[in-house]
Amino acid sequence: MTQQKVKRVRDLVDGVLLLDKPVGLSSNDALIKTKRVLNAKKAGHTGTLDPFATGLLPLCFGEATKFSQDLLEADKTYLTTVHLGQRTDTGDTEGEVIETREVNVTREQIEAVLAQFRGPIAQVPPMYSALKRDGKPLYEYARAGITLEREARHVVIHKLELVDYEAPFLKLEVTCSKGTYIRVLGEDIGAALGCGAHLNALRRTQVGALTAEHMITPEQLLAHPAPLELLSPVDALLSSFPAVQLTPELAKRFLQGQRLPLGKEPSVTVPAAPGRVRVYLDAKLLGTGQLQEYSILAPERLIAAAQAQ
């Protein structure tokens, strides 16, 4: 007789883990390994980091996955080291060197070039990227030696600061909008300096309001006797939005999907500006809502556990 394989029972785990992703691990592999350690039923990440990159990778579990899209849209901050004088076919240290030039630039020249890349800029996505053309990622074409035309994308570089320069290595801090390729930024800076460049190192230090301060390494996760204690609550993803506290009766109506005229509720403090809010009953997160004109609160995404009670 063949022994029937017993399907593993996963737990309902809710929360956010701020993983310090190491070099050489893909974001998806990091998610799978962490999900296994936590024995979580449902999980997702909030935007990929290249295998050669390190740093902040927020992983969402259970109810937190409902809000992961917000981090995909969020600004991000990186520390990066640009290797001047060498171009690679991938734009980073994982590729083959395709050109070498002499590096003879000053800090003043670097500062002048960096100023050109602050604010709104246009970037051409790299061939070694996960963007798809006819259902196939661009990197598959690149590996086959095929280069396709790509349309430039408009992104915003909010901050671009010179941290250190010791030729040929240029260390920068970058805060940018979603969709920015730091590899392309490094290459474009090298091109503007006339010597070419590729990324030697990349570390993400912030995603939206989440910072590197409370990151957990995979080793720390494995060594912890109660790894679920390392999770941040679901509303860690929502800290940039104003909070609205409801009464028990209003909370019941909110969870039933009703729109609430909060301007008529003297016991509820209403944020001054319309927009997205996080909604609570005491310390319990009920979900998010949109505060509309005339202080109308419209339910948006609701927490299942709150609805069940």
Short mmCIF file of N, CA and C in Angstrom, two decimals, residues 71-153:
data_model
loop_
_atom_site.label_atom_id
_atom_site.label_comp_id
_atom_site.label_asym_id
_atom_site.label_seq_id
_atom_site.Cartn_x
_atom_site.Cartn_y
_atom_site.Cartn_z
N LEU A 71 2.09 49.63 0.00
CA LEU A 71 3.54 49.71 0.02
C LEU A 71 4.12 49.59 -1.38
N LEU A 72 3.43 48.92 -2.28
CA LEU A 72 3.88 48.90 -3.67
C LEU A 72 3.87 50.31 -4.26
N GLU A 73 2.93 51.12 -3.80
CA GLU A 73 2.79 52.48 -4.30
C GLU A 73 3.69 53.47 -3.56
N ALA A 74 4.28 53.05 -2.44
CA ALA A 74 4.99 53.98 -1.55
C ALA A 74 6.37 54.36 -2.07
N ASP A 75 6.85 55.52 -1.59
CA ASP A 75 8.23 55.92 -1.85
C ASP A 75 9.17 54.98 -1.10
N LYS A 76 10.39 54.86 -1.61
CA LYS A 76 11.38 53.96 -1.01
C LYS A 76 12.73 54.65 -0.92
N THR A 77 13.52 54.25 0.09
CA THR A 77 14.85 54.83 0.29
C THR A 77 15.90 53.74 0.24
N TYR A 78 17.01 54.05 -0.43
CA TYR A 78 18.09 53.09 -0.61
C TYR A 78 19.44 53.73 -0.30
N LEU A 79 20.38 52.90 0.14
CA LEU A 79 21.79 53.22 0.13
C LEU A 79 22.41 52.38 -0.97
N THR A 80 23.15 53.02 -1.87
CA THR A 80 23.71 52.27 -2.98
C THR A 80 25.15 52.68 -3.23
N THR A 81 25.94 51.73 -3.69
CA THR A 81 27.32 51.99 -4.10
C THR A 81 27.42 51.81 -5.60
N VAL A 82 27.82 52.87 -6.28
CA VAL A 82 27.96 52.87 -7.73
C VAL A 82 29.44 52.70 -8.07
N HIS A 83 29.75 51.71 -8.89
CA HIS A 83 31.12 51.46 -9.35
C HIS A 83 31.32 52.21 -10.65
N LEU A 84 32.05 53.33 -10.59
CA LEU A 84 32.32 54.13 -11.77
C LEU A 84 33.38 53.46 -12.64
N GLY A 85 33.30 53.70 -13.94
CA GLY A 85 34.34 53.22 -14.85
C GLY A 85 34.11 51.84 -15.42
N GLN A 86 33.05 51.16 -14.97
CA GLN A 86 32.74 49.83 -15.50
C GLN A 86 31.26 49.73 -15.79
N ARG A 87 30.94 49.28 -16.99
CA ARG A 87 29.56 48.96 -17.35
C ARG A 87 29.41 47.44 -17.43
N THR A 88 28.27 46.94 -16.97
CA THR A 88 27.98 45.51 -17.10
C THR A 88 26.70 45.33 -17.91
N ASP A 89 26.50 44.12 -18.41
CA ASP A 89 25.32 43.88 -19.25
C ASP A 89 24.01 43.88 -18.48
N THR A 90 24.08 43.77 -17.15
CA THR A 90 22.87 43.80 -16.33
C THR A 90 22.70 45.10 -15.57
N GLY A 91 23.75 45.94 -15.55
CA GLY A 91 23.69 47.18 -14.80
C GLY A 91 24.04 47.03 -13.34
N ASP A 92 24.36 45.79 -12.93
CA ASP A 92 24.74 45.56 -11.53
C ASP A 92 25.92 44.59 -11.48
N THR A 93 26.29 44.23 -10.27
CA THR A 93 27.49 43.42 -10.07
C THR A 93 27.32 41.97 -10.50
N GLU A 94 26.08 41.55 -10.80
CA GLU A 94 25.86 40.17 -11.24
C GLU A 94 26.16 39.94 -12.72
N GLY A 95 26.32 41.03 -13.48
CA GLY A 95 26.52 40.90 -14.91
C GLY A 95 27.98 40.82 -15.33
N GLU A 96 28.17 40.63 -16.63
CA GLU A 96 29.50 40.60 -17.22
C GLU A 96 29.93 42.02 -17.58
N VAL A 97 31.21 42.33 -17.32
CA VAL A 97 31.74 43.65 -17.67
C VAL A 97 31.81 43.76 -19.19
N ILE A 98 31.19 44.81 -19.74
CA ILE A 98 31.17 45.01 -21.19
C ILE A 98 31.97 46.24 -21.62
N GLU A 99 32.35 47.07 -20.66
CA GLU A 99 33.16 48.25 -21.00
C GLU A 99 33.88 48.75 -19.75
N THR A 100 35.13 49.16 -19.93
CA THR A 100 35.92 49.74 -18.84
C THR A 100 36.51 51.06 -19.31
N ARG A 101 36.35 52.09 -18.47
CA ARG A 101 36.91 53.41 -18.80
C ARG A 101 37.66 53.97 -17.59
N GLU A 102 38.51 54.94 -17.87
CA GLU A 102 39.25 55.61 -16.80
C GLU A 102 38.30 56.50 -16.01
N VAL A 103 38.50 56.53 -14.69
CA VAL A 103 37.69 57.38 -13.82
C VAL A 103 38.54 58.57 -13.38
N ASN A 104 38.11 59.74 -13.79
CA ASN A 104 38.86 60.96 -13.44
C ASN A 104 37.85 62.08 -13.21
N VAL A 105 37.05 61.92 -12.14
CA VAL A 105 36.02 62.91 -11.83
C VAL A 105 36.21 63.42 -10.40
N THR A 106 35.80 64.65 -10.17
CA THR A 106 35.92 65.27 -8.86
C THR A 106 34.58 65.25 -8.14
N ARG A 107 34.61 65.52 -6.85
CA ARG A 107 33.36 65.60 -6.07
C ARG A 107 32.47 66.71 -6.62
N GLU A 108 33.08 67.81 -7.06
CA GLU A 108 32.30 68.93 -7.60
C GLU A 108 31.56 68.50 -8.86
N GLN A 109 32.24 67.73 -9.71
CA GLN A 109 31.58 67.23 -10.92
C GLN A 109 30.45 66.28 -10.57
N ILE A 110 30.69 65.45 -9.57
CA ILE A 110 29.66 64.50 -9.14
C ILE A 110 28.44 65.25 -8.62
N GLU A 111 28.66 66.25 -7.77
CA GLU A 111 27.54 67.03 -7.20
C GLU A 111 26.74 67.71 -8.32
N ALA A 112 27.44 68.23 -9.33
CA ALA A 112 26.76 68.90 -10.45
C ALA A 112 25.89 67.91 -11.22
N VAL A 113 26.39 66.68 -11.42
CA VAL A 113 25.64 65.67 -12.14
C VAL A 113 24.45 65.19 -11.32
N LEU A 114 24.65 64.98 -10.02
CA LEU A 114 23.54 64.52 -9.18
C LEU A 114 22.37 65.49 -9.22
N ALA A 115 22.67 66.78 -9.30
CA ALA A 115 21.61 67.80 -9.33
C ALA A 115 20.70 67.61 -10.55
N GLN A 116 21.25 67.05 -11.63
CA GLN A 116 20.47 66.84 -12.85
C GLN A 116 19.42 65.73 -12.68
N PHE A 117 19.61 64.87 -11.68
CA PHE A 117 18.73 63.72 -11.52
C PHE A 117 17.73 63.88 -10.38
N ARG A 118 17.74 65.02 -9.73
CA ARG A 118 16.76 65.24 -8.66
C ARG A 118 15.46 65.76 -9.24
N GLY A 119 14.34 65.32 -8.65
CA GLY A 119 13.03 65.73 -9.15
C GLY A 119 12.49 64.76 -10.19
N PRO A 120 11.52 65.18 -11.00
CA PRO A 120 10.95 64.29 -12.03
C PRO A 120 11.99 64.00 -13.11
N ILE A 121 12.15 62.73 -13.44
CA ILE A 121 13.05 62.32 -14.50
C ILE A 121 12.39 61.22 -15.32
N ALA A 122 12.95 60.93 -16.48
CA ALA A 122 12.48 59.83 -17.32
C ALA A 122 13.53 58.72 -17.29
N GLN A 123 13.08 57.49 -17.15
CA GLN A 123 13.96 56.32 -17.13
C GLN A 123 13.49 55.30 -18.16
N VAL A 124 14.44 54.72 -18.86
CA VAL A 124 14.13 53.59 -19.74
C VAL A 124 14.35 52.31 -18.94
N PRO A 125 13.31 51.50 -18.73
CA PRO A 125 13.46 50.27 -17.95
C PRO A 125 14.56 49.38 -18.52
N PRO A 126 15.32 48.69 -17.68
CA PRO A 126 16.40 47.83 -18.17
C PRO A 126 15.85 46.55 -18.80
N MET A 127 16.63 45.97 -19.71
CA MET A 127 16.24 44.69 -20.29
C MET A 127 16.23 43.60 -19.21
N TYR A 128 17.14 43.70 -18.26
CA TYR A 128 17.14 42.72 -17.17
C TYR A 128 16.17 43.19 -16.09
N SER A 129 14.87 43.03 -16.39
CA SER A 129 13.81 43.39 -15.45
C SER A 129 12.65 42.44 -15.65
N ALA A 130 11.71 42.47 -14.71
CA ALA A 130 10.57 41.56 -14.75
C ALA A 130 9.40 42.11 -15.55
N LEU A 131 9.56 43.30 -16.12
CA LEU A 131 8.51 43.83 -16.98
C LEU A 131 8.24 42.86 -18.13
N LYS A 132 6.97 42.73 -18.50
CA LYS A 132 6.62 41.72 -19.50
C LYS A 132 6.32 42.34 -20.86
N ARG A 133 6.69 41.61 -21.91
CA ARG A 133 6.35 41.94 -23.28
C ARG A 133 5.81 40.68 -23.93
N ASP A 134 4.57 40.74 -24.39
CA ASP A 134 3.91 39.56 -24.97
C ASP A 134 3.91 38.39 -23.99
N GLY A 135 3.70 38.70 -22.71
CA GLY A 135 3.58 37.66 -21.69
C GLY A 135 4.89 37.09 -21.20
N LYS A 136 6.02 37.63 -21.69
CA LYS A 136 7.33 37.10 -21.28
C LYS A 136 8.16 38.19 -20.65
N PRO A 137 8.81 37.93 -19.49
CA PRO A 137 9.64 38.96 -18.85
C PRO A 137 10.77 39.41 -19.76
N LEU A 138 11.13 40.69 -19.64
CA LEU A 138 12.20 41.24 -20.47
C LEU A 138 13.52 40.51 -20.25
N TYR A 139 13.76 40.03 -19.00
CA TYR A 139 15.05 39.38 -18.75
C TYR A 139 15.21 38.08 -19.56
N GLU A 140 14.09 37.46 -19.93
CA GLU A 140 14.19 36.25 -20.77
C GLU A 140 14.67 36.61 -22.18
N TYR A 141 14.19 37.73 -22.71
CA TYR A 141 14.69 38.21 -24.00
C TYR A 141 16.18 38.55 -23.89
N ALA A 142 16.53 39.24 -22.78
CA ALA A 142 17.92 39.66 -22.60
C ALA A 142 18.86 38.46 -22.54
N ARG A 143 18.44 37.41 -21.83
CA ARG A 143 19.27 36.21 -21.73
C ARG A 143 19.43 35.51 -23.08
N ALA A 144 18.47 35.74 -23.98
CA ALA A 144 18.55 35.16 -25.32
C ALA A 144 19.30 36.08 -26.29
N GLY A 145 19.83 37.19 -25.75
CA GLY A 145 20.58 38.13 -26.59
C GLY A 145 19.72 39.07 -27.41
N ILE A 146 18.45 39.21 -27.02
CA ILE A 146 17.51 40.07 -27.75
C ILE A 146 17.28 41.35 -26.97
N THR A 147 17.43 42.48 -27.63
CA THR A 147 17.16 43.78 -27.02
C THR A 147 15.92 44.38 -27.66
N LEU A 148 14.93 44.74 -26.86
CA LEU A 148 13.69 45.32 -27.36
C LEU A 148 13.62 46.80 -27.04
N GLU A 149 12.87 47.53 -27.85
CA GLU A 149 12.62 48.95 -27.55
C GLU A 149 11.74 49.04 -26.31
N ARG A 150 12.09 49.97 -25.42
CA ARG A 150 11.28 50.19 -24.21
C ARG A 150 10.94 51.68 -24.10
N GLU A 151 9.70 51.94 -23.72
CA GLU A 151 9.30 53.34 -23.53
C GLU A 151 9.82 53.85 -22.20
N ALA A 152 10.22 55.13 -22.19
CA ALA A 152 10.69 55.75 -20.95
C ALA A 152 9.52 55.90 -19.98
N ARG A 153 9.84 55.75 -18.70
CA ARG A 153 8.84 55.94 -17.65
C ARG A 153 9.20 57.19 -16.86
#
